[in-house]
Amino acid sequence: MEETNAPERQLNFLEEIIEQGLSEGKYTSIQTRFPPEPNGYLHIGHAKSICINFGLAKKYGGKTNLRFDDTNPVKEDTEYVDSIQEDIHWLGFDWAEKHYASDYFEQLYEWAELLIQKGLAYVDDQTLDEIREGRGTVTTPGKNSPYRDRSVEENLDLFRRMRAGEFPDGAKVLRAKIDMAHPNMMFRDPIMYRILHAHHHRTGDKWCIYPMYDYAHGQSDSIEHITHSICTLEFDIHRPLYDWFIEQLGIWPSHQYEFARLNINYTVMSKRKLLQLVKEGYVSGWDDPRMPTICGFRRRGYTPESIKAFCDRIGVAKRDNIIDYSLLEFSVREHLNKVAQRRMAVLDPVKVVIDNYPEGDCDCNGANPVPKTEMLTAVNNPECEADGTRQVPFGRELWIEREDFMEVAPKKYFRMAIGQEVRLRYAYFVTAQSVEKDAEGNITCIHCTYDPATRGGDAPDGRKVKGTIHWVAAHSAVDAEVRLFDRLFAVEAPDDVEEGHTFLENLNPNSLKVVTAKCEPALADTDNSQFADGIARYQFERMGYFCTDRDSTPDHLVFNRTCTLKDSWAKIK
Ligand code: ATP
Ligand code: MG
């Protein structure tokens, strides 16, 4: 992992709590956990939680467990379990221990019997609707269930029979017996167990009753001696109940702390919605480079370092806020600028012929002229001298970007125009003289002259040009499919929709454009295996950051655009 010399920053509120606890001797080391539910792929919000949990433990010499919160068998799957581990590792973190809430099912069950014996839990036969109705509202107290005063023996018997599979789904639940008039709705006899005859991805058909989140989470933390159970703000109203179960059971006292979840504009972050995008084919999969998932960002070319820098930069807040997508892209550019090698590729090619450049030799029978090739030296990464230089072939016929030429240059247009001298990067000064056009008036070829004395990109007489453009020699160019991504959603808050509308209506119809680019041959030699995550990342000079896609083969190169060099979106807004 890369060490950054970040300036000393103020402690965030979690660090303050920990340092205080340490200084008061409440604990001598800390233990955190990251508790994903394996019902989808991790997204950038999870990355924030991972950075906090693993980051705090690392900073204070503690440990972090990975715990799969797998108490809801219907939506969970081993595919998600696997991807979650892969994504955490890719981010550069490793857990001390790996656990599953389902490993604690037996213990949780025993504790439930204990609560029944203490008169603190009962079996309720009401339907879910009746239970909901009976809970009352924030302003009115709830009503006691008619089954609330069952004897301990009857409750034990019924709960055991629930476990034994005697009752169908929904026939009964186990509830904590607290206070149906409690001002915190969470305390109005919360459900602890429900009957669910469902196959679990780990426990198979062993169980047909499953614990609810509130009954499972705190106790799982307690079993693992988690000192700081860090979760997002919406769980603050659950905290008293979290404490209540631990107190009543008299078990190891874990504590919960809440921070503001990460929200980013122009995207959605709920797993349910991300799943819908995948299932209904709006994206190519969980790792579609437009997805806010960790694997999507990976495929897009984002680096773990840039995601971690972003999480660090936004800090840990106590109040909900929305972070600008540009800030994430800023972190990506900042890191890629340091590590990405430069290459030249032309995404929207138009042909240039340098009329006074020597014709090539001819091969033996004189039929196919072989263009004269000369090799020019290009710097791989001006930010990193150790990356050295490479040789780029140059020739009489070149490709340049269509937008880098105008027949008549308006003021401040310093690129190629008739009669206007311009530098070809690492090569020569050239001046456009004339164009050829097709029947529709589209330019098909630009004729130039060059100054041989400017080889390498500087004039010996010291004359200057104002523009420098990139190019690729036509004779040795290799084609590549380049996928140009834009934001998946066209509006800042895709979730903000009126009744009867869906976030899908806010999808950006132009979020993917595919072009065939002309690339310098070095791009065909990309050896992805030399990169830690099998992804080569480049800066295509002047065009942005790009990376190899997993669809890429030696015969058919595929690159994804990670981001442009500048924030073009900020201007549009
Ligand atoms: P979603 O609402 O997307 O389904 P979730 O909260 O149900 O997410 P979990 O798998 O339960 O997903 O989350 C695992 C951990 O990641 C939890 O501790 C949760 O608080 C945290 N987390 C989830 N989303 C975010 C977010 N946007 N920002 C910060 N932390 C998050
Ligand atoms: Mg959750």
Coordinates of C-alpha atoms and ligand atoms in Angstrom, one line a residue:
M1 CA 0.0 0.0 0.0
E2 CA 1.2 3.4 -0.8
E3 CA 2.0 5.8 2.0
T4 CA 0.8 9.3 1.5
N5 CA 2.3 12.2 3.4
A6 CA -1.1 13.6 4.2
P7 CA -0.9 16.6 6.4
E8 CA -1.9 16.1 10.1
R9 CA -5.6 16.3 10.2
Q10 CA -8.0 16.7 13.1
L11 CA -9.3 13.6 14.7
N12 CA -12.7 12.5 13.5
F13 CA -15.4 11.9 16.2
L14 CA -14.8 8.1 16.1
E15 CA -11.0 8.6 16.7
E16 CA -11.9 10.9 19.6
I17 CA -14.1 8.3 21.2
I18 CA -11.4 5.6 20.8
E19 CA -8.6 7.8 22.1
Q20 CA -10.7 8.7 25.1
G21 CA -11.6 5.1 25.8
L22 CA -8.0 4.1 25.5
S23 CA -6.8 6.8 27.8
E24 CA -9.5 6.0 30.4
G25 CA -8.5 2.4 30.2
K26 CA -11.9 1.2 29.0
Y27 CA -10.1 -1.1 26.7
T28 CA -6.4 -1.7 25.8
S29 CA -7.0 -2.4 22.1
I30 CA -9.9 -2.1 19.7
Q31 CA -11.8 -4.6 17.6
T32 CA -14.0 -3.6 14.7
R33 CA -16.0 -5.6 12.2
F34 CA -17.3 -5.1 8.7
P35 CA -20.7 -6.8 8.5
P36 CA -22.0 -7.0 4.9
E37 CA -25.2 -8.8 4.1
P38 CA -24.3 -11.1 1.2
N39 CA -27.2 -10.1 -0.9
G40 CA -25.4 -8.0 -3.5
Y41 CA -22.0 -6.7 -4.5
L42 CA -20.2 -4.0 -2.5
H43 CA -20.6 -0.4 -3.6
I44 CA -18.6 2.7 -2.9
G45 CA -20.6 3.3 0.3
H46 CA -19.4 0.0 1.6
A47 CA -15.8 1.1 0.7
K48 CA -16.3 4.0 3.0
S49 CA -17.4 1.6 5.8
I50 CA -14.4 -0.7 5.1
C51 CA -12.0 2.2 5.2
I52 CA -13.4 3.3 8.5
N53 CA -13.5 -0.1 10.1
F54 CA -10.1 -1.4 8.9
G55 CA -8.6 2.1 9.1
L56 CA -9.4 2.6 12.7
A57 CA -8.2 -0.8 13.7
K58 CA -4.9 -0.3 11.8
K59 CA -4.4 3.1 13.4
Y60 CA -5.0 1.9 16.9
G61 CA -3.3 -1.5 16.6
G62 CA -6.5 -3.4 16.7
K63 CA -8.2 -6.0 14.6
T64 CA -11.1 -6.1 12.1
N65 CA -13.3 -9.1 11.5
L66 CA -15.3 -9.7 8.3
R67 CA -18.7 -10.9 9.3
F68 CA -21.3 -11.9 6.8
D69 CA -24.7 -10.9 8.2
D70 CA -26.5 -13.8 6.7
T71 CA -29.7 -13.9 8.6
N72 CA -32.0 -13.5 5.6
P73 CA -31.7 -16.7 3.5
V74 CA -34.0 -15.7 0.7
K75 CA -31.8 -13.0 -0.8
E76 CA -28.4 -14.3 0.0
D77 CA -26.0 -16.2 -2.1
T78 CA -22.4 -17.5 -2.2
E79 CA -21.7 -15.5 -5.3
Y80 CA -22.0 -12.4 -3.2
V81 CA -19.9 -13.9 -0.4
D82 CA -17.1 -14.5 -2.9
S83 CA -17.3 -11.1 -4.5
I84 CA -17.3 -9.3 -1.2
Q85 CA -14.0 -11.0 -0.1
E86 CA -12.4 -10.3 -3.5
D87 CA -13.4 -6.6 -3.3
I88 CA -12.1 -6.1 0.2
H89 CA -8.8 -7.7 -0.8
W90 CA -8.6 -5.6 -3.9
L91 CA -9.0 -2.5 -1.8
G92 CA -5.9 -3.7 0.1
F93 CA -7.4 -4.9 3.4
D94 CA -7.4 -8.2 5.1
W95 CA -9.5 -9.4 8.1
A96 CA -8.3 -10.9 11.3
E97 CA -11.2 -13.5 11.4
K98 CA -14.0 -14.3 9.0
H99 CA -17.3 -15.2 10.6
Y100 CA -20.9 -15.7 9.6
A101 CA -23.9 -14.6 11.7
S102 CA -25.2 -18.1 10.8
D103 CA -22.4 -19.7 12.8
Y104 CA -24.1 -18.2 15.8
F105 CA -27.6 -19.5 15.1
E106 CA -27.3 -22.2 17.8
Q107 CA -26.0 -19.7 20.4
L108 CA -28.6 -17.1 19.5
Y109 CA -31.3 -19.8 19.8
E110 CA -30.1 -20.7 23.3
W111 CA -30.1 -17.1 24.3
A112 CA -33.7 -16.7 23.1
E113 CA -34.7 -19.6 25.3
L114 CA -33.0 -17.9 28.2
L115 CA -34.9 -14.7 27.5
I116 CA -38.2 -16.8 27.5
Q117 CA -37.2 -18.3 30.8
K118 CA -36.6 -14.8 32.2
G119 CA -40.1 -13.8 31.1
L120 CA -38.6 -11.4 28.5
A121 CA -39.8 -13.1 25.3
Y122 CA -43.0 -14.7 24.1
V123 CA -44.5 -16.5 21.1
D124 CA -47.1 -14.4 19.3
D125 CA -49.7 -15.9 17.0
Q126 CA -50.8 -12.7 15.5
T127 CA -50.3 -12.0 11.8
L128 CA -47.7 -9.5 10.7
D129 CA -50.4 -7.1 9.9
E130 CA -52.0 -7.4 13.3
I131 CA -48.6 -7.0 14.9
R132 CA -47.9 -3.9 12.9
E133 CA -51.4 -2.5 13.8
G134 CA -50.8 -3.3 17.4
R135 CA -47.6 -1.3 17.6
G136 CA -49.3 2.0 17.6
T137 CA -47.7 5.1 16.2
V138 CA -45.1 7.6 17.3
T139 CA -47.9 9.6 19.0
T140 CA -50.1 6.8 20.2
P141 CA -49.1 3.8 22.4
G142 CA -49.4 0.2 21.1
K143 CA -51.7 -2.5 22.3
N144 CA -50.6 -5.7 24.1
S145 CA -50.9 -8.8 22.0
P146 CA -53.6 -11.3 23.3
Y147 CA -50.7 -13.8 23.4
R148 CA -48.4 -11.7 25.5
D149 CA -49.1 -13.3 28.8
R150 CA -48.4 -16.9 27.9
S151 CA -46.6 -18.9 30.5
V152 CA -42.9 -19.6 30.3
E153 CA -43.6 -23.3 29.7
E154 CA -46.1 -22.6 26.9
N155 CA -43.7 -20.2 25.3
L156 CA -40.8 -22.6 25.5
D157 CA -42.9 -25.4 24.1
L158 CA -44.1 -23.3 21.2
F159 CA -40.7 -21.9 20.4
R160 CA -39.2 -25.4 20.3
R161 CA -41.9 -26.5 18.0
M162 CA -41.3 -23.5 15.8
R163 CA -37.7 -24.6 15.5
A164 CA -38.9 -28.2 14.9
G165 CA -40.8 -27.0 11.8
E166 CA -44.3 -27.7 13.1
F167 CA -45.7 -24.4 11.9
P168 CA -45.9 -22.8 8.5
D169 CA -44.2 -19.5 7.6
G170 CA -45.9 -16.5 9.3
A171 CA -47.9 -18.6 11.7
K172 CA -45.9 -17.4 14.8
V173 CA -43.1 -15.1 15.8
L174 CA -41.0 -14.8 18.9
R175 CA -41.1 -11.3 20.4
A176 CA -39.2 -9.6 23.1
K177 CA -41.5 -8.6 26.0
I178 CA -40.6 -5.0 26.7
D179 CA -43.1 -2.2 26.6
M180 CA -45.9 -1.6 24.1
A181 CA -46.2 2.0 25.1
H182 CA -42.4 2.8 24.9
P183 CA -41.7 6.1 23.3
N184 CA -39.0 4.4 21.1
M185 CA -41.1 2.2 18.8
M186 CA -38.2 -0.3 18.6
F187 CA -39.0 -1.3 22.2
R188 CA -42.6 -2.2 21.5
D189 CA -42.0 -5.9 21.7
P190 CA -39.7 -6.2 18.7
I191 CA -39.7 -9.4 16.7
M192 CA -36.8 -11.7 17.5
Y193 CA -37.5 -14.7 15.3
R194 CA -39.7 -15.4 12.3
I195 CA -40.6 -18.7 10.7
L196 CA -39.1 -19.1 7.2
H197 CA -38.9 -22.5 5.5
A198 CA -36.1 -21.4 3.3
H199 CA -32.9 -22.9 2.2
H200 CA -29.9 -21.1 3.6
H201 CA -26.7 -20.8 1.5
R202 CA -24.7 -22.2 4.5
T203 CA -26.9 -23.9 7.0
G204 CA -29.0 -25.5 4.3
D205 CA -32.3 -26.7 5.7
K206 CA -31.2 -27.0 9.2
W207 CA -33.2 -24.0 10.4
C208 CA -36.7 -22.9 9.6
I209 CA -36.7 -20.0 12.1
Y210 CA -34.3 -17.1 11.5
P211 CA -33.3 -14.3 13.9
M212 CA -34.0 -10.7 13.0
Y213 CA -31.2 -8.1 12.5
D214 CA -31.8 -6.5 15.9
Y215 CA -31.7 -9.7 17.7
A216 CA -28.6 -11.1 15.9
H217 CA -26.3 -8.1 15.3
G218 CA -25.4 -7.0 18.8
Q219 CA -25.0 -10.5 20.1
S220 CA -22.7 -11.4 17.2
D221 CA -20.6 -8.4 18.0
S222 CA -20.6 -9.5 21.6
I223 CA -19.4 -13.0 20.8
E224 CA -16.5 -11.5 18.8
H225 CA -15.7 -8.9 21.5
I226 CA -16.2 -6.1 19.1
T227 CA -15.4 -2.9 21.0
H228 CA -16.7 -0.5 18.3
S229 CA -19.6 -1.6 16.2
I230 CA -19.7 1.1 13.6
C231 CA -22.8 1.5 11.4
T232 CA -24.7 4.2 9.6
L233 CA -26.9 6.8 11.1
E234 CA -30.2 5.2 10.4
F235 CA -29.4 2.6 13.1
D236 CA -29.2 5.1 15.9
I237 CA -32.8 4.3 17.0
H238 CA -31.8 0.7 17.1
R239 CA -28.9 1.3 19.6
P240 CA -31.0 1.2 22.8
L241 CA -32.4 -2.2 21.7
Y242 CA -28.9 -3.4 20.8
D243 CA -27.9 -2.5 24.4
W244 CA -31.0 -4.0 25.9
F245 CA -30.4 -7.5 24.5
I246 CA -26.8 -7.4 25.7
E247 CA -27.8 -6.2 29.1
Q248 CA -30.6 -8.8 29.6
L249 CA -28.3 -11.6 28.5
G250 CA -25.5 -10.3 30.6
I251 CA -22.9 -10.9 27.8
W252 CA -19.8 -9.1 26.7
P253 CA -20.6 -5.4 26.3
S254 CA -20.1 -4.3 22.7
H255 CA -21.2 -0.8 21.8
Q256 CA -22.6 0.7 18.6
Y257 CA -21.5 4.0 17.1
E258 CA -23.1 5.7 14.1
F259 CA -21.7 7.8 11.3
A260 CA -23.3 9.4 8.2
R261 CA -23.6 7.1 5.3
L262 CA -21.9 8.1 2.1
N263 CA -24.1 9.4 -0.7
I264 CA -22.8 10.6 -4.0
N265 CA -24.7 12.5 -6.6
Y266 CA -25.6 11.1 -10.1
T267 CA -25.8 7.6 -8.8
V268 CA -27.9 5.2 -6.7
M269 CA -26.4 3.2 -3.9
S270 CA -29.1 0.8 -2.7
K271 CA -28.3 -2.8 -3.4
R272 CA -32.0 -3.4 -4.3
K273 CA -31.7 -0.8 -7.1
L274 CA -28.3 -1.9 -8.2
L275 CA -29.7 -5.4 -8.5
Q276 CA -32.6 -4.1 -10.5
L277 CA -30.2 -2.4 -13.0
V278 CA -28.4 -5.7 -13.4
K279 CA -31.4 -8.0 -13.5
E280 CA -33.3 -5.9 -16.0
G281 CA -30.3 -5.4 -18.3
Y282 CA -29.8 -1.7 -17.9
V283 CA -26.1 -2.4 -17.4
S284 CA -24.0 -5.4 -18.4
G285 CA -23.6 -6.8 -14.9
W286 CA -22.5 -5.9 -11.4
D287 CA -19.1 -4.9 -12.7
D288 CA -20.4 -2.7 -15.5
P289 CA -17.9 0.2 -15.5
R290 CA -20.8 2.6 -15.0
M291 CA -21.9 1.0 -11.7
P292 CA -21.0 2.5 -8.4
T293 CA -19.9 -1.0 -7.2
I294 CA -16.3 -1.7 -6.2
C295 CA -15.9 -4.2 -9.0
G296 CA -17.5 -1.7 -11.4
F297 CA -14.9 1.0 -10.4
R298 CA -12.2 -1.6 -10.7
R299 CA -13.2 -2.5 -14.2
R300 CA -13.5 1.2 -15.0
G301 CA -9.8 1.6 -14.1
Y302 CA -10.1 3.2 -10.7
T303 CA -7.3 2.3 -8.3
P304 CA -7.7 1.1 -4.7
E305 CA -5.4 4.0 -3.7
S306 CA -7.7 6.5 -5.3
I307 CA -10.9 5.1 -3.7
K308 CA -9.1 5.1 -0.3
A309 CA -7.9 8.6 -0.8
F310 CA -11.4 9.7 -1.6
C311 CA -12.8 8.1 1.5
D312 CA -10.1 9.8 3.5
R313 CA -10.8 13.1 1.9
I314 CA -14.5 13.2 2.6
G315 CA -13.9 12.3 6.3
V316 CA -16.3 10.8 8.8
A317 CA -19.4 12.8 9.3
K318 CA -22.2 12.7 11.8
R319 CA -24.7 14.3 9.6
D320 CA -26.0 13.1 6.2
N321 CA -24.7 14.9 3.2
I322 CA -24.2 14.3 -0.5
I323 CA -20.7 14.2 -2.0
D324 CA -20.0 15.5 -5.4
Y325 CA -19.0 12.8 -7.9
S326 CA -16.3 15.1 -9.2
L327 CA -14.5 14.6 -5.9
L328 CA -14.2 10.9 -6.5
E329 CA -12.9 11.6 -10.1
F330 CA -10.5 14.1 -8.7
S331 CA -8.9 11.4 -6.5
V332 CA -8.8 9.1 -9.4
R333 CA -7.0 11.6 -11.7
E334 CA -4.6 12.5 -8.9
H335 CA -3.4 9.0 -8.5
L336 CA -3.5 7.9 -12.1
N337 CA -1.5 11.0 -13.0
K338 CA 1.3 9.6 -10.9
V339 CA 1.1 5.9 -12.0
A340 CA -0.3 5.7 -15.5
Q341 CA 2.1 5.5 -18.4
R342 CA 1.4 7.8 -21.3
R343 CA 0.5 6.5 -24.7
M344 CA -1.0 8.0 -27.9
A345 CA -4.3 6.9 -29.3
V346 CA -6.7 8.7 -31.7
L347 CA -10.3 8.2 -30.8
D348 CA -12.0 10.0 -33.7
P349 CA -9.4 9.7 -36.5
V350 CA -8.9 11.7 -39.6
K351 CA -6.0 11.1 -42.0
V352 CA -3.0 13.4 -42.4
V353 CA -0.5 13.2 -45.2
I354 CA 2.9 15.0 -44.9
D355 CA 3.5 15.7 -48.5
N356 CA 7.2 16.7 -48.2
Y357 CA 8.1 13.7 -46.0
P358 CA 10.2 11.1 -47.9
E359 CA 8.2 8.4 -49.6
G360 CA 9.0 4.9 -48.3
D361 CA 11.2 2.4 -49.9
C362 CA 9.6 -0.2 -52.1
D363 CA 9.6 -3.9 -51.4
C364 CA 11.3 -6.3 -53.9
N365 CA 8.7 -6.2 -56.6
G366 CA 7.9 -2.6 -56.2
A367 CA 4.2 -3.2 -55.8
N368 CA 3.5 -2.2 -52.3
P369 CA 5.3 0.9 -51.1
V370 CA 6.6 0.4 -47.6
P371 CA 6.3 3.7 -45.8
K372 CA 9.5 5.1 -44.4
T373 CA 9.5 4.6 -40.7
E374 CA 11.5 6.5 -38.1
M375 CA 11.3 6.0 -34.4
L376 CA 10.9 8.9 -32.1
T377 CA 11.5 9.0 -28.4
A378 CA 8.5 9.5 -26.2
V379 CA 8.4 9.9 -22.4
N380 CA 6.4 7.3 -20.6
N381 CA 5.5 9.3 -17.6
P382 CA 6.7 12.8 -16.9
E383 CA 5.7 12.3 -13.3
C384 CA 7.9 9.3 -12.9
E385 CA 11.4 9.3 -14.4
A386 CA 11.9 5.6 -13.6
D387 CA 9.3 4.8 -16.2
G388 CA 11.7 5.8 -18.9
T389 CA 11.0 6.3 -22.5
R390 CA 9.8 4.3 -25.5
Q391 CA 10.1 4.5 -29.2
V392 CA 7.1 5.5 -31.2
P393 CA 7.0 5.0 -35.0
F394 CA 6.4 8.0 -37.2
G395 CA 5.6 8.1 -40.9
R396 CA 4.3 10.0 -43.8
E397 CA 0.7 9.2 -43.1
L398 CA -0.8 9.8 -39.7
W399 CA -4.1 9.8 -37.8
I400 CA -5.0 12.8 -35.7
E401 CA -8.2 13.7 -33.9
R402 CA -10.9 15.2 -36.1
E403 CA -11.5 17.9 -33.5
D404 CA -7.8 18.9 -33.7
F405 CA -8.3 20.3 -37.2
M406 CA -10.3 23.3 -38.5
E407 CA -9.9 24.7 -42.0
V408 CA -10.2 28.2 -40.7
A409 CA -8.9 28.7 -37.2
P410 CA -11.0 31.0 -35.0
K411 CA -9.2 33.1 -32.5
K412 CA -7.5 31.1 -29.7
Y413 CA -7.8 27.9 -31.7
F414 CA -4.1 26.8 -31.6
R415 CA -4.4 23.3 -33.1
M416 CA -4.1 22.4 -36.7
A417 CA -5.6 24.8 -39.3
I418 CA -4.7 25.7 -42.8
G419 CA -1.5 27.8 -42.7
Q420 CA -1.1 27.4 -38.9
E421 CA 2.0 25.7 -37.6
V422 CA 1.5 23.2 -34.9
R423 CA 3.7 20.6 -33.1
L424 CA 3.1 16.9 -33.4
R425 CA 3.9 15.6 -29.9
Y426 CA 7.5 14.2 -29.8
A427 CA 7.8 14.7 -33.5
Y428 CA 7.9 17.7 -35.8
F429 CA 6.3 21.0 -36.5
V430 CA 3.8 20.7 -39.4
T431 CA 1.6 23.1 -41.3
A432 CA -1.7 22.1 -43.0
Q433 CA -1.9 23.2 -46.6
S434 CA -5.1 21.7 -48.1
V435 CA -7.8 19.2 -47.5
E436 CA -9.6 16.5 -49.5
K437 CA -13.3 16.1 -49.0
D438 CA -16.0 13.5 -49.8
A439 CA -19.2 14.2 -51.6
E440 CA -20.9 15.3 -48.4
G441 CA -18.2 17.8 -47.6
N442 CA -16.5 15.8 -44.9
I443 CA -12.8 16.1 -44.7
T444 CA -11.2 12.8 -45.6
C445 CA -7.5 13.8 -45.7
I446 CA -5.4 16.8 -44.6
H447 CA -2.3 17.6 -46.5
C448 CA 0.6 19.1 -44.6
T449 CA 4.2 20.0 -44.9
Y450 CA 6.7 19.5 -42.1
D451 CA 10.0 21.1 -41.0
P452 CA 12.6 18.3 -40.7
A453 CA 14.7 20.6 -38.5
T454 CA 12.1 20.4 -35.7
R455 CA 12.6 16.7 -35.1
G456 CA 11.8 15.9 -31.4
G457 CA 9.5 18.8 -31.2
D458 CA 11.6 22.0 -31.0
A459 CA 12.8 24.4 -33.6
P460 CA 16.5 25.2 -33.7
D461 CA 15.7 28.8 -34.6
G462 CA 13.7 29.1 -31.4
R463 CA 10.4 29.8 -33.1
K464 CA 7.4 28.7 -31.1
V465 CA 4.1 27.1 -31.8
K466 CA 1.1 27.5 -29.6
G467 CA -0.5 24.1 -30.1
T468 CA 0.7 20.5 -29.6
I469 CA -1.4 17.6 -30.8
H470 CA -1.1 13.9 -30.5
W471 CA -1.0 11.5 -33.5
V472 CA -0.6 7.9 -34.5
A473 CA 1.4 6.7 -37.6
A474 CA -1.1 5.1 -39.9
H475 CA 1.1 2.3 -41.2
S476 CA 1.7 0.8 -37.8
A477 CA -1.5 1.8 -36.0
V478 CA -3.5 -0.8 -34.2
D479 CA -7.2 -0.7 -33.9
A480 CA -8.9 -0.9 -30.5
E481 CA -12.4 -0.8 -29.3
V482 CA -12.7 2.0 -26.8
R483 CA -15.7 2.3 -24.5
L484 CA -16.4 5.9 -23.5
F485 CA -18.4 6.0 -20.3
D486 CA -20.3 8.8 -18.9
R487 CA -22.4 9.1 -15.8
L488 CA -25.1 6.4 -15.5
F489 CA -27.7 8.9 -14.4
A490 CA -28.4 12.2 -16.1
V491 CA -29.6 14.0 -12.9
E492 CA -28.0 14.7 -9.6
A493 CA -30.5 12.9 -7.4
P494 CA -31.8 9.9 -9.4
D495 CA -33.7 8.6 -6.4
D496 CA -35.8 11.8 -6.1
V497 CA -38.8 10.8 -8.2
E498 CA -42.5 11.7 -7.9
E499 CA -45.1 9.1 -7.1
G500 CA -45.7 6.7 -10.0
H501 CA -42.2 7.3 -11.4
T502 CA -39.0 5.4 -11.1
F503 CA -35.3 6.1 -10.8
L504 CA -34.9 4.3 -14.1
E505 CA -36.4 7.2 -15.9
N506 CA -33.3 9.2 -14.8
L507 CA -30.8 6.9 -16.6
N508 CA -28.5 8.8 -18.9
P509 CA -29.2 7.5 -22.4
N510 CA -25.7 8.5 -23.5
S511 CA -23.7 6.8 -20.7
L512 CA -21.9 4.5 -23.2
K513 CA -20.4 5.3 -26.6
V514 CA -18.2 2.8 -28.4
V515 CA -15.6 3.9 -30.9
T516 CA -12.7 2.3 -32.8
A517 CA -9.5 4.1 -32.0
K518 CA -6.2 4.1 -33.8
C519 CA -3.5 3.3 -31.3
E520 CA 0.3 3.4 -31.2
P521 CA 1.6 -0.2 -31.5
A522 CA 3.0 -0.2 -27.9
L523 CA -0.6 -0.5 -26.7
A524 CA -0.9 -3.9 -28.5
D525 CA 2.0 -5.1 -26.4
T526 CA 0.2 -4.5 -23.1
D527 CA 1.0 -7.3 -20.7
N528 CA -1.8 -7.1 -18.2
S529 CA -0.3 -9.8 -16.0
Q530 CA 2.4 -7.5 -14.9
F531 CA -0.1 -5.4 -13.0
A532 CA -1.2 -6.4 -9.5
D533 CA -4.9 -6.6 -10.4
G534 CA -4.4 -7.6 -14.1
I535 CA -5.5 -4.2 -15.3
A536 CA -3.2 -1.9 -17.3
R537 CA -3.9 1.8 -16.8
Y538 CA -2.8 4.5 -19.2
Q539 CA -3.1 8.1 -19.9
F540 CA -4.0 8.5 -23.6
E541 CA -2.3 11.8 -24.1
R542 CA -4.8 14.7 -24.1
M543 CA -7.7 12.3 -24.1
G544 CA -8.0 10.9 -20.5
Y545 CA -7.2 7.9 -18.5
F546 CA -8.0 4.5 -20.0
C547 CA -7.5 0.9 -18.9
T548 CA -7.7 -2.5 -20.5
D549 CA -11.0 -4.2 -20.2
R550 CA -11.3 -7.9 -19.3
D551 CA -12.9 -8.4 -22.8
S552 CA -9.6 -7.4 -24.4
T553 CA -7.6 -10.0 -26.3
P554 CA -4.4 -9.7 -28.4
D555 CA -6.6 -9.8 -31.6
H556 CA -9.2 -7.4 -30.3
L557 CA -8.0 -4.7 -27.9
V558 CA -10.6 -3.2 -25.7
F559 CA -10.0 -0.2 -23.5
N560 CA -12.4 1.6 -21.0
R561 CA -12.2 5.3 -20.5
T562 CA -11.7 5.7 -16.7
C563 CA -12.2 9.5 -16.8
T564 CA -11.3 12.5 -18.9
L565 CA -8.3 14.6 -18.0
K566 CA -10.4 17.5 -16.8
D567 CA -13.8 17.7 -15.3
S568 CA -15.9 18.4 -18.3
W569 CA -19.1 17.8 -16.4
A570 CA -18.5 20.8 -14.1
K571 CA -18.6 23.1 -17.1
I572 CA -21.9 21.6 -18.4
K573 CA -23.6 22.2 -15.0
Ligands
ATP1 P1 -27.9 -1.2 1.0 O1 -28.8 -0.2 1.7 O2 -27.2 -0.7 -0.1 O3 -28.6 -2.5 0.8 P2 -26.9 -2.2 3.5 O4 -26.6 -1.2 4.5 O5 -28.1 -3.0 3.6 O6 -26.8 -1.5 2.1 P3 -25.0 -4.1 4.3 O7 -24.4 -5.2 3.5 O8 -25.9 -4.4 5.4 O9 -25.7 -3.1 3.3 O10 -23.8 -3.1 4.8 C1 -22.6 -3.5 5.4 C2 -22.0 -2.3 6.1 O11 -21.8 -1.3 5.2 C3 -22.9 -1.8 7.1 O12 -22.2 -1.5 8.3 C4 -23.5 -0.5 6.6 O13 -23.8 0.4 7.5 C5 -22.3 -0.1 5.7 N1 -22.8 0.7 4.6 C6 -23.8 0.4 3.6 N2 -24.0 1.4 2.8 C7 -23.2 2.4 3.2 C8 -23.0 3.8 2.7 N3 -23.7 4.3 1.7 N4 -22.1 4.5 3.4 C9 -21.4 4.0 4.4 N5 -21.5 2.8 4.9 C10 -22.4 2.0 4.3
MG2 MG -28.0 -3.9 5.9

